[in-house]
PDB file of C-alpha atoms in Angstrom:
ATOM      1  CA  UNK A   1     136.322 103.904  37.190  1.00 33.00           C
ATOM      2  CA  UNK A   2     137.911 106.164  39.827  1.00 36.00           C
ATOM      3  CA  UNK A   3     138.975 104.637  43.099  1.00 38.00           C
ATOM      4  CA  UNK A   4     137.778 106.308  46.258  1.00 34.00           C
ATOM      5  CA  UNK A   5     140.187 106.554  49.140  1.00 40.00           C
ATOM      6  CA  UNK A   6     138.782 105.250  52.412  1.00 42.00           C
ATOM      7  CA  UNK A   7     140.841 105.330  55.596  1.00 49.00           C
ATOM      8  CA  UNK A   8     140.186 103.238  58.670  1.00 52.00           C
ATOM      9  CA  UNK A   9     142.598 103.167  61.589  1.00 52.00           C
ATOM     10  CA  UNK A  10     144.990 105.191  59.406  1.00 56.00           C
ATOM     11  CA  UNK A  11     145.059 102.534  56.653  1.00 60.00           C
ATOM     12  CA  UNK A  12     144.211 103.531  53.102  1.00 59.00           C
ATOM     13  CA  UNK A  13     141.958 100.698  51.920  1.00 58.00           C
ATOM     14  CA  UNK A  14     142.995 101.321  48.303  1.00 62.00           C
ATOM     15  CA  UNK A  15     146.501 100.120  49.158  1.00 65.00           C
ATOM     16  CA  UNK A  16     145.497  96.831  50.791  1.00 72.00           C
ATOM     17  CA  UNK A  17     147.072  93.797  49.136  1.00 76.00           C
ATOM     18  CA  UNK A  18     144.869  90.755  48.512  1.00 80.00           C
ATOM     19  CA  UNK A  19     146.638  87.392  48.484  1.00 83.00           C
ATOM     20  CA  UNK A  20     145.569  84.568  46.206  1.00 82.00           C
ATOM     21  CA  UNK A  21     145.315  80.990  47.404  1.00 81.00           C
ATOM     22  CA  UNK A  22     148.799  79.914  46.326  1.00 85.00           C
ATOM     23  CA  UNK A  23     150.443  82.969  47.879  1.00 87.00           C
ATOM     24  CA  UNK A  24     148.614  82.236  51.128  1.00 86.00           C
ATOM     25  CA  UNK A  25     149.854  78.632  51.210  1.00 87.00           C
ATOM     26  CA  UNK A  26     153.464  79.685  50.575  1.00 90.00           C
ATOM     27  CA  UNK A  27     153.341  82.288  53.334  1.00 90.00           C
ATOM     28  CA  UNK A  28     151.780  79.854  55.802  1.00 90.00           C
ATOM     29  CA  UNK A  29     154.555  77.349  55.101  1.00 90.00           C
ATOM     30  CA  UNK A  30     157.165  80.082  55.692  1.00 90.00           C
ATOM     31  CA  UNK A  31     155.400  81.117  58.909  1.00 88.00           C
ATOM     32  CA  UNK A  32     155.368  77.521  60.139  1.00 85.00           C
ATOM     33  CA  UNK A  33     159.124  77.469  59.494  1.00 87.00           C
ATOM     34  CA  UNK A  34     159.489  80.459  61.846  1.00 86.00           C
ATOM     35  CA  UNK A  35     159.427  83.376  59.378  1.00 86.00           C
ATOM     36  CA  UNK A  36     157.860  86.276  61.302  1.00 85.00           C
ATOM     37  CA  UNK A  37     157.862  88.483  58.203  1.00 90.00           C
ATOM     38  CA  UNK A  38     155.581  85.932  56.495  1.00 89.00           C
ATOM     39  CA  UNK A  39     153.164  86.310  59.433  1.00 88.00           C
ATOM     40  CA  UNK A  40     153.083  90.091  58.927  1.00 89.00           C
ATOM     41  CA  UNK A  41     152.408  89.628  55.208  1.00 91.00           C
ATOM     42  CA  UNK A  42     149.545  87.250  56.003  1.00 91.00           C
ATOM     43  CA  UNK A  43     147.990  89.874  58.268  1.00 89.00           C
ATOM     44  CA  UNK A  44     148.378  92.633  55.674  1.00 89.00           C
ATOM     45  CA  UNK A  45     147.059  90.389  52.895  1.00 88.00           C
ATOM     46  CA  UNK A  46     143.866  89.562  54.786  1.00 90.00           C
ATOM     47  CA  UNK A  47     142.864  92.997  56.061  1.00 89.00           C
ATOM     48  CA  UNK A  48     140.213  93.158  53.352  1.00 87.00           C
ATOM     49  CA  UNK A  49     138.606  90.108  54.939  1.00 87.00           C
ATOM     50  CA  UNK A  50     138.231  92.076  58.172  1.00 89.00           C
ATOM     51  CA  UNK A  51     136.784  95.048  56.279  1.00 87.00           C
ATOM     52  CA  UNK A  52     134.231  92.858  54.512  1.00 85.00           C
ATOM     53  CA  UNK A  53     133.034  91.531  57.889  1.00 86.00           C
ATOM     54  CA  UNK A  54     132.723  95.069  59.279  1.00 85.00           C
ATOM     55  CA  UNK A  55     130.001  95.776  56.693  1.00 81.00           C
ATOM     56  CA  UNK A  56     127.649  93.790  58.924  1.00 78.00           C
ATOM     57  CA  UNK A  57     128.093  96.409  61.672  1.00 77.00           C
ATOM     58  CA  UNK A  58     127.895  99.585  59.553  1.00 73.00           C
ATOM     59  CA  UNK A  59     124.515 100.791  60.835  1.00 66.00           C
ATOM     60  CA  UNK A  60     124.980 100.075  64.534  1.00 64.00           C
ATOM     61  CA  UNK A  61     126.575 103.389  65.453  1.00 67.00           C
ATOM     62  CA  UNK A  62     129.775 101.704  66.638  1.00 72.00           C
ATOM     63  CA  UNK A  63     133.264 103.174  66.228  1.00 79.00           C
ATOM     64  CA  UNK A  64     134.466 101.409  63.094  1.00 83.00           C
ATOM     65  CA  UNK A  65     138.131 102.091  63.878  1.00 84.00           C
ATOM     66  CA  UNK A  66     137.714 100.211  67.162  1.00 86.00           C
ATOM     67  CA  UNK A  67     135.888  97.336  65.484  1.00 87.00           C
ATOM     68  CA  UNK A  68     138.573  97.144  62.789  1.00 89.00           C
ATOM     69  CA  UNK A  69     141.303  96.799  65.405  1.00 89.00           C
ATOM     70  CA  UNK A  70     139.311  94.145  67.279  1.00 90.00           C
ATOM     71  CA  UNK A  71     138.699  92.334  63.995  1.00 89.00           C
ATOM     72  CA  UNK A  72     142.455  92.382  63.366  1.00 91.00           C
ATOM     73  CA  UNK A  73     142.975  90.716  66.760  1.00 90.00           C
ATOM     74  CA  UNK A  74     140.668  87.919  65.572  1.00 89.00           C
ATOM     75  CA  UNK A  75     142.554  87.770  62.271  1.00 91.00           C
ATOM     76  CA  UNK A  76     145.923  87.368  64.020  1.00 91.00           C
ATOM     77  CA  UNK A  77     144.483  84.610  66.227  1.00 89.00           C
ATOM     78  CA  UNK A  78     143.170  82.853  63.122  1.00 88.00           C
ATOM     79  CA  UNK A  79     146.567  83.117  61.404  1.00 89.00           C
ATOM     80  CA  UNK A  80     148.393  81.799  64.473  1.00 89.00           C
ATOM     81  CA  UNK A  81     146.056  78.814  64.834  1.00 87.00           C
ATOM     82  CA  UNK A  82     145.431  77.910  61.193  1.00 86.00           C
ATOM     83  CA  UNK A  83     146.696  74.527  60.019  1.00 83.00           C
ATOM     84  CA  UNK A  84     147.246  73.863  56.305  1.00 81.00           C
ATOM     85  CA  UNK A  85     146.984  70.116  56.898  1.00 79.00           C
ATOM     86  CA  UNK A  86     143.230  70.361  57.530  1.00 73.00           C
ATOM     87  CA  UNK A  87     142.573  71.250  53.867  1.00 73.00           C
ATOM     88  CA  UNK A  88     140.224  74.108  54.780  1.00 76.00           C
ATOM     89  CA  UNK A  89     140.301  77.528  53.134  1.00 81.00           C
ATOM     90  CA  UNK A  90     141.748  80.160  55.437  1.00 85.00           C
ATOM     91  CA  UNK A  91     138.779  82.509  54.951  1.00 83.00           C
ATOM     92  CA  UNK A  92     136.383  79.716  55.999  1.00 83.00           C
ATOM     93  CA  UNK A  93     138.391  79.258  59.199  1.00 83.00           C
ATOM     94  CA  UNK A  94     139.047  82.946  59.884  1.00 86.00           C
ATOM     95  CA  UNK A  95     135.593  84.508  59.400  1.00 86.00           C
ATOM     96  CA  UNK A  96     133.940  82.897  62.478  1.00 85.00           C
ATOM     97  CA  UNK A  97     136.997  83.772  64.579  1.00 84.00           C
ATOM     98  CA  UNK A  98     136.999  87.431  63.488  1.00 88.00           C
ATOM     99  CA  UNK A  99     133.219  87.684  63.928  1.00 85.00           C
ATOM    100  CA  UNK A 100     133.449  86.076  67.358  1.00 83.00           C
ATOM    101  CA  UNK A 101     136.108  88.543  68.486  1.00 86.00           C
ATOM    102  CA  UNK A 102     134.000  91.529  67.345  1.00 86.00           C
ATOM    103  CA  UNK A 103     130.802  90.204  68.900  1.00 80.00           C
ATOM    104  CA  UNK A 104     132.583  89.454  72.175  1.00 79.00           C
ATOM    105  CA  UNK A 105     133.899  93.026  72.234  1.00 82.00           C
ATOM    106  CA  UNK A 106     130.424  94.453  71.552  1.00 78.00           C
ATOM    107  CA  UNK A 107     128.896  92.248  74.232  1.00 68.00           C
ATOM    108  CA  UNK A 108     131.494  93.149  76.864  1.00 66.00           C
ATOM    109  CA  UNK A 109     131.378  96.885  76.097  1.00 67.00           C
ATOM    110  CA  UNK A 110     127.636  97.303  75.642  1.00 55.00           C
ATOM    111  CA  UNK A 111     126.989  98.988  78.963  1.00 54.00           C
ATOM    112  CA  UNK A 112     123.403  99.833  79.893  1.00 54.00           C
ATOM    113  CA  UNK A 113     122.954 103.521  80.721  1.00 59.00           C
ATOM    114  CA  UNK A 114     121.139 104.171  83.989  1.00 63.00           C
ATOM    115  CA  UNK A 115     119.638 107.583  84.685  1.00 71.00           C
ATOM    116  CA  UNK A 116     121.089 109.694  87.491  1.00 77.00           C
ATOM    117  CA  UNK A 117     117.756 109.765  89.377  1.00 83.00           C
ATOM    118  CA  UNK A 118     117.573 105.956  89.437  1.00 83.00           C
ATOM    119  CA  UNK A 119     121.186 105.720  90.623  1.00 81.00           C
ATOM    120  CA  UNK A 120     120.442 108.271  93.336  1.00 87.00           C
ATOM    121  CA  UNK A 121     117.522 106.210  94.686  1.00 89.00           C
ATOM    122  CA  UNK A 122     119.634 103.046  94.511  1.00 86.00           C
ATOM    123  CA  UNK A 123     122.523 104.469  96.551  1.00 86.00           C
ATOM    124  CA  UNK A 124     120.227 106.133  99.090  1.00 90.00           C
ATOM    125  CA  UNK A 125     118.397 102.796  99.459  1.00 90.00           C
ATOM    126  CA  UNK A 126     121.667 100.949 100.081  1.00 88.00           C
ATOM    127  CA  UNK A 127     122.797 103.539 102.601  1.00 89.00           C
ATOM    128  CA  UNK A 128     119.480 103.330 104.461  1.00 91.00           C
ATOM    129  CA  UNK A 129     119.588  99.498 104.426  1.00 87.00           C
ATOM    130  CA  UNK A 130     123.088  99.540 105.926  1.00 85.00           C
ATOM    131  CA  UNK A 131     122.160 102.005 108.694  1.00 88.00           C
ATOM    132  CA  UNK A 132     118.882 100.183 109.434  1.00 88.00           C
ATOM    133  CA  UNK A 133     120.685  96.818 109.642  1.00 86.00           C
ATOM    134  CA  UNK A 134     123.256  98.172 112.106  1.00 83.00           C
ATOM    135  CA  UNK A 135     120.536  99.647 114.288  1.00 86.00           C
ATOM    136  CA  UNK A 136     117.914  96.850 114.164  1.00 85.00           C
ATOM    137  CA  UNK A 137     119.829  93.721 113.235  1.00 83.00           C
ATOM    138  CA  UNK A 138     117.544  93.012 110.262  1.00 86.00           C
ATOM    139  CA  UNK A 139     117.189  94.531 106.803  1.00 85.00           C
ATOM    140  CA  UNK A 140     114.306  96.923 106.130  1.00 90.00           C
ATOM    141  CA  UNK A 141     111.493  95.951 103.788  1.00 91.00           C
ATOM    142  CA  UNK A 142     111.003  97.611 100.421  1.00 90.00           C
ATOM    143  CA  UNK A 143     107.976  99.411 101.886  1.00 91.00           C
ATOM    144  CA  UNK A 144     110.064 100.848 104.724  1.00 92.00           C
ATOM    145  CA  UNK A 145     112.777 102.059 102.355  1.00 92.00           C
ATOM    146  CA  UNK A 146     110.195 103.624 100.024  1.00 92.00           C
ATOM    147  CA  UNK A 147     108.500 105.388 102.930  1.00 92.00           C
ATOM    148  CA  UNK A 148     111.816 106.762 104.214  1.00 93.00           C
ATOM    149  CA  UNK A 149     112.844 108.047 100.769  1.00 93.00           C
ATOM    150  CA  UNK A 150     109.291 109.239  99.971  1.00 92.00           C
ATOM    151  CA  UNK A 151     109.131 107.287  96.714  1.00 90.00           C
ATOM    152  CA  UNK A 152     107.015 104.415  95.409  1.00 89.00           C
ATOM    153  CA  UNK A 153     107.843 100.776  96.125  1.00 86.00           C
ATOM    154  CA  UNK A 154     108.396 100.205  92.403  1.00 82.00           C
ATOM    155  CA  UNK A 155     111.019 102.982  92.297  1.00 87.00           C
ATOM    156  CA  UNK A 156     113.058 101.269  95.010  1.00 88.00           C
ATOM    157  CA  UNK A 157     112.788  97.829  93.359  1.00 86.00           C
ATOM    158  CA  UNK A 158     113.718  99.265  89.961  1.00 82.00           C
ATOM    159  CA  UNK A 159     116.678 101.201  91.375  1.00 83.00           C
ATOM    160  CA  UNK A 160     118.122  98.213  93.244  1.00 82.00           C
ATOM    161  CA  UNK A 161     117.642  95.962  90.200  1.00 77.00           C
ATOM    162  CA  UNK A 162     119.549  98.469  88.060  1.00 71.00           C
ATOM    163  CA  UNK A 163     122.699  97.760  90.084  1.00 67.00           C
ATOM    164  CA  UNK A 164     122.711  94.100  89.079  1.00 64.00           C
ATOM    165  CA  UNK A 165     125.191  93.034  86.421  1.00 53.00           C
ATOM    166  CA  UNK A 166     123.482  92.344  83.074  1.00 56.00           C
ATOM    167  CA  UNK A 167     123.430  88.679  82.032  1.00 55.00           C
ATOM    168  CA  UNK A 168     124.588  87.702  78.583  1.00 54.00           C
ATOM    169  CA  UNK A 169     121.993  86.038  76.345  1.00 54.00           C
ATOM    170  CA  UNK A 170     124.650  83.378  75.823  1.00 52.00           C
ATOM    171  CA  UNK A 171     124.976  82.665  79.553  1.00 56.00           C
ATOM    172  CA  UNK A 172     124.618  78.880  80.120  1.00 60.00           C
ATOM    173  CA  UNK A 173     121.645  78.188  82.386  1.00 54.00           C
ATOM    174  CA  UNK A 174     121.676  74.373  82.341  1.00 55.00           C
ATOM    175  CA  UNK A 175     124.000  71.564  81.350  1.00 56.00           C
ATOM    176  CA  UNK A 176     123.762  67.867  82.077  1.00 53.00           C
ATOM    177  CA  UNK A 177     127.125  67.051  80.548  1.00 55.00           C
ATOM    178  CA  UNK A 178     125.647  66.978  77.051  1.00 53.00           C
ATOM    179  CA  UNK A 179     124.174  69.894  75.128  1.00 54.00           C
ATOM    180  CA  UNK A 180     124.228  73.160  77.060  1.00 55.00           C
ATOM    181  CA  UNK A 181     121.071  75.299  77.218  1.00 56.00           C
ATOM    182  CA  UNK A 182     121.676  79.052  77.012  1.00 56.00           C
ATOM    183  CA  UNK A 183     119.443  81.929  78.083  1.00 54.00           C
ATOM    184  CA  UNK A 184     118.937  82.865  74.407  1.00 53.00           C
ATOM    185  CA  UNK A 185     117.371  79.428  73.828  1.00 53.00           C
ATOM    186  CA  UNK A 186     114.550  80.342  76.228  1.00 50.00           C
ATOM    187  CA  UNK A 187     113.730  83.723  74.662  1.00 52.00           C
ATOM    188  CA  UNK A 188     111.166  83.923  71.901  1.00 51.00           C
ATOM    189  CA  UNK A 189     112.025  86.130  68.949  1.00 53.00           C
ATOM    190  CA  UNK A 190     108.666  87.734  68.152  1.00 52.00           C
ATOM    191  CA  UNK A 191     110.106  89.276  65.005  1.00 52.00           C
ATOM    192  CA  UNK A 192     110.431  85.831  63.400  1.00 48.00           C
ATOM    193  CA  UNK A 193     107.150  84.298  62.280  1.00 49.00           C
ATOM    194  CA  UNK A 194     106.528  80.680  61.340  1.00 48.00           C
ATOM    195  CA  UNK A 195     106.567  81.792  57.706  1.00 51.00           C
ATOM    196  CA  UNK A 196     110.037  83.333  58.172  1.00 49.00           C
ATOM    197  CA  UNK A 197     111.284  80.127  59.773  1.00 50.00           C
ATOM    198  CA  UNK A 198     109.833  77.997  56.968  1.00 54.00           C
ATOM    199  CA  UNK A 199     111.440  80.279  54.374  1.00 61.00           C
ATOM    200  CA  UNK A 200     114.799  79.953  56.083  1.00 62.00           C
ATOM    201  CA  UNK A 201     114.565  76.160  56.094  1.00 63.00           C
ATOM    202  CA  UNK A 202     113.559  76.205  52.418  1.00 67.00           C
ATOM    203  CA  UNK A 203     116.519  78.467  51.582  1.00 69.00           C
ATOM    204  CA  UNK A 204     118.972  76.165  53.372  1.00 72.00           C
ATOM    205  CA  UNK A 205     117.594  73.157  51.498  1.00 73.00           C
ATOM    206  CA  UNK A 206     117.842  75.038  48.188  1.00 76.00           C
ATOM    207  CA  UNK A 207     121.458  76.008  48.866  1.00 80.00           C
ATOM    208  CA  UNK A 208     122.321  72.392  49.692  1.00 79.00           C
ATOM    209  CA  UNK A 209     121.115  71.400  46.219  1.00 82.00           C
ATOM    210  CA  UNK A 210     123.776  73.603  44.596  1.00 85.00           C
ATOM    211  CA  UNK A 211     127.101  72.039  43.711  1.00 88.00           C
ATOM    212  CA  UNK A 212     130.218  72.768  45.772  1.00 85.00           C
ATOM    213  CA  UNK A 213     131.588  75.461  43.436  1.00 87.00           C
ATOM    214  CA  UNK A 214     128.237  77.297  43.281  1.00 89.00           C
ATOM    215  CA  UNK A 215     127.958  77.267  47.088  1.00 86.00           C
ATOM    216  CA  UNK A 216     131.532  78.476  47.426  1.00 86.00           C
ATOM    217  CA  UNK A 217     131.057  81.408  45.024  1.00 88.00           C
ATOM    218  CA  UNK A 218     127.808  82.550  46.688  1.00 86.00           C
ATOM    219  CA  UNK A 219     129.447  82.303  50.108  1.00 83.00           C
ATOM    220  CA  UNK A 220     132.509  84.285  49.038  1.00 82.00           C
ATOM    221  CA  UNK A 221     130.400  86.922  47.240  1.00 81.00           C
ATOM    222  CA  UNK A 222     127.567  87.526  49.699  1.00 80.00           C
ATOM    223  CA  UNK A 223     128.949  86.398  53.078  1.00 74.00           C
ATOM    224  CA  UNK A 224     132.643  87.270  52.839  1.00 75.00           C
ATOM    225  CA  UNK A 225     132.049  90.183  50.425  1.00 76.00           C
ATOM    226  CA  UNK A 226     134.723  89.417  47.822  1.00 79.00           C
ATOM    227  CA  UNK A 227     134.577  90.709  44.254  1.00 82.00           C
ATOM    228  CA  UNK A 228     134.145  88.459  41.242  1.00 84.00           C
ATOM    229  CA  UNK A 229     137.723  89.298  40.219  1.00 85.00           C
ATOM    230  CA  UNK A 230     139.107  88.103  43.559  1.00 82.00           C
ATOM    231  CA  UNK A 231     137.157  84.847  43.377  1.00 86.00           C
ATOM    232  CA  UNK A 232     138.209  84.317  39.747  1.00 85.00           C
ATOM    233  CA  UNK A 233     141.856  84.672  40.783  1.00 84.00           C
ATOM    234  CA  UNK A 234     141.448  82.183  43.621  1.00 83.00           C
ATOM    235  CA  UNK A 235     139.705  79.608  41.417  1.00 85.00           C
ATOM    236  CA  UNK A 236     141.995  80.285  38.446  1.00 86.00           C
ATOM    237  CA  UNK A 237     139.046  80.973  36.127  1.00 88.00           C
ATOM    238  CA  UNK A 238     137.811  84.117  34.344  1.00 87.00           C
ATOM    239  CA  UNK A 239     135.560  86.737  35.904  1.00 85.00           C
ATOM    240  CA  UNK A 240     132.995  85.961  33.197  1.00 86.00           C
ATOM    241  CA  UNK A 241     132.876  82.341  34.399  1.00 90.00           C
ATOM    242  CA  UNK A 242     132.409  83.445  38.012  1.00 88.00           C
ATOM    243  CA  UNK A 243     129.605  85.791  36.925  1.00 88.00           C
ATOM    244  CA  UNK A 244     127.928  83.021  34.921  1.00 90.00           C
ATOM    245  CA  UNK A 245     128.117  80.514  37.797  1.00 91.00           C
ATOM    246  CA  UNK A 246     126.851  83.126  40.277  1.00 89.00           C
ATOM    247  CA  UNK A 247     123.849  84.074  38.091  1.00 88.00           C
ATOM    248  CA  UNK A 248     123.053  80.420  37.421  1.00 89.00           C
ATOM    249  CA  UNK A 249     123.124  79.576  41.130  1.00 87.00           C
ATOM    250  CA  UNK A 250     120.868  82.519  42.012  1.00 87.00           C
ATOM    251  CA  UNK A 251     118.452  81.568  39.220  1.00 86.00           C
ATOM    252  CA  UNK A 252     118.363  78.007  40.542  1.00 84.00           C
ATOM    253  CA  UNK A 253     117.654  79.232  44.089  1.00 82.00           C
ATOM    254  CA  UNK A 254     114.795  81.411  42.843  1.00 79.00           C
ATOM    255  CA  UNK A 255     113.313  78.483  40.941  1.00 77.00           C
ATOM    256  CA  UNK A 256     113.421  76.197  44.003  1.00 69.00           C
ATOM    257  CA  UNK A 257     111.987  78.888  46.310  1.00 67.00           C
ATOM    258  CA  UNK A 258     108.984  79.745  44.081  1.00 63.00           C
TER     259      UNK A 258
END
């Protein structure tokens, strides 16, 4: 089968090296001993991990080159903070860190566009408030501003509100020293029905009934996005075995979810 060249941030994805588990461990030991070249090899050998995560953002209209570079920042942080002694796979540790870096970037750079007419009313309202305050010692009411600008009360309220900084859905709104409550916790997702929630719980329970290897293969295949060949190399088994385990696990999930 022909390979198709894909370039992102000037990198030909066909030329990306993928490290197996043993190679990763050796390089991490060298890095811990102060070998900077080993660190570079770890970055290069895990770029495919970043690319697999970017698939989640394909249809959002974002600049994929930018997201790739941000994902690489998360990858480098993961490499610098990873500890072999914890007996955790690097991909398991790195994925949340890379995802977090990308989501933080999207959150911080997702500016809300405000129309020029709304901005115009907002700035004229502020100017009038300032002049009125200097002259009368008190701020004008919304009604007075609207009358002066010859617009509706709602237009003034909407324009002034548009100047407020947007609040993140993950902004903490209460904490008593224990669990923190975030704004997102108070917002109902009307797209998720009780049936959807029940299905999700059922799926989680079904996955928990799989053995460790089955869970690992499904996670690597459908969350991380690795190929069966890559997983086979990591587990030191054949691709046919990976395929058989994967199909068996999916069949078991379907049976439980019927």
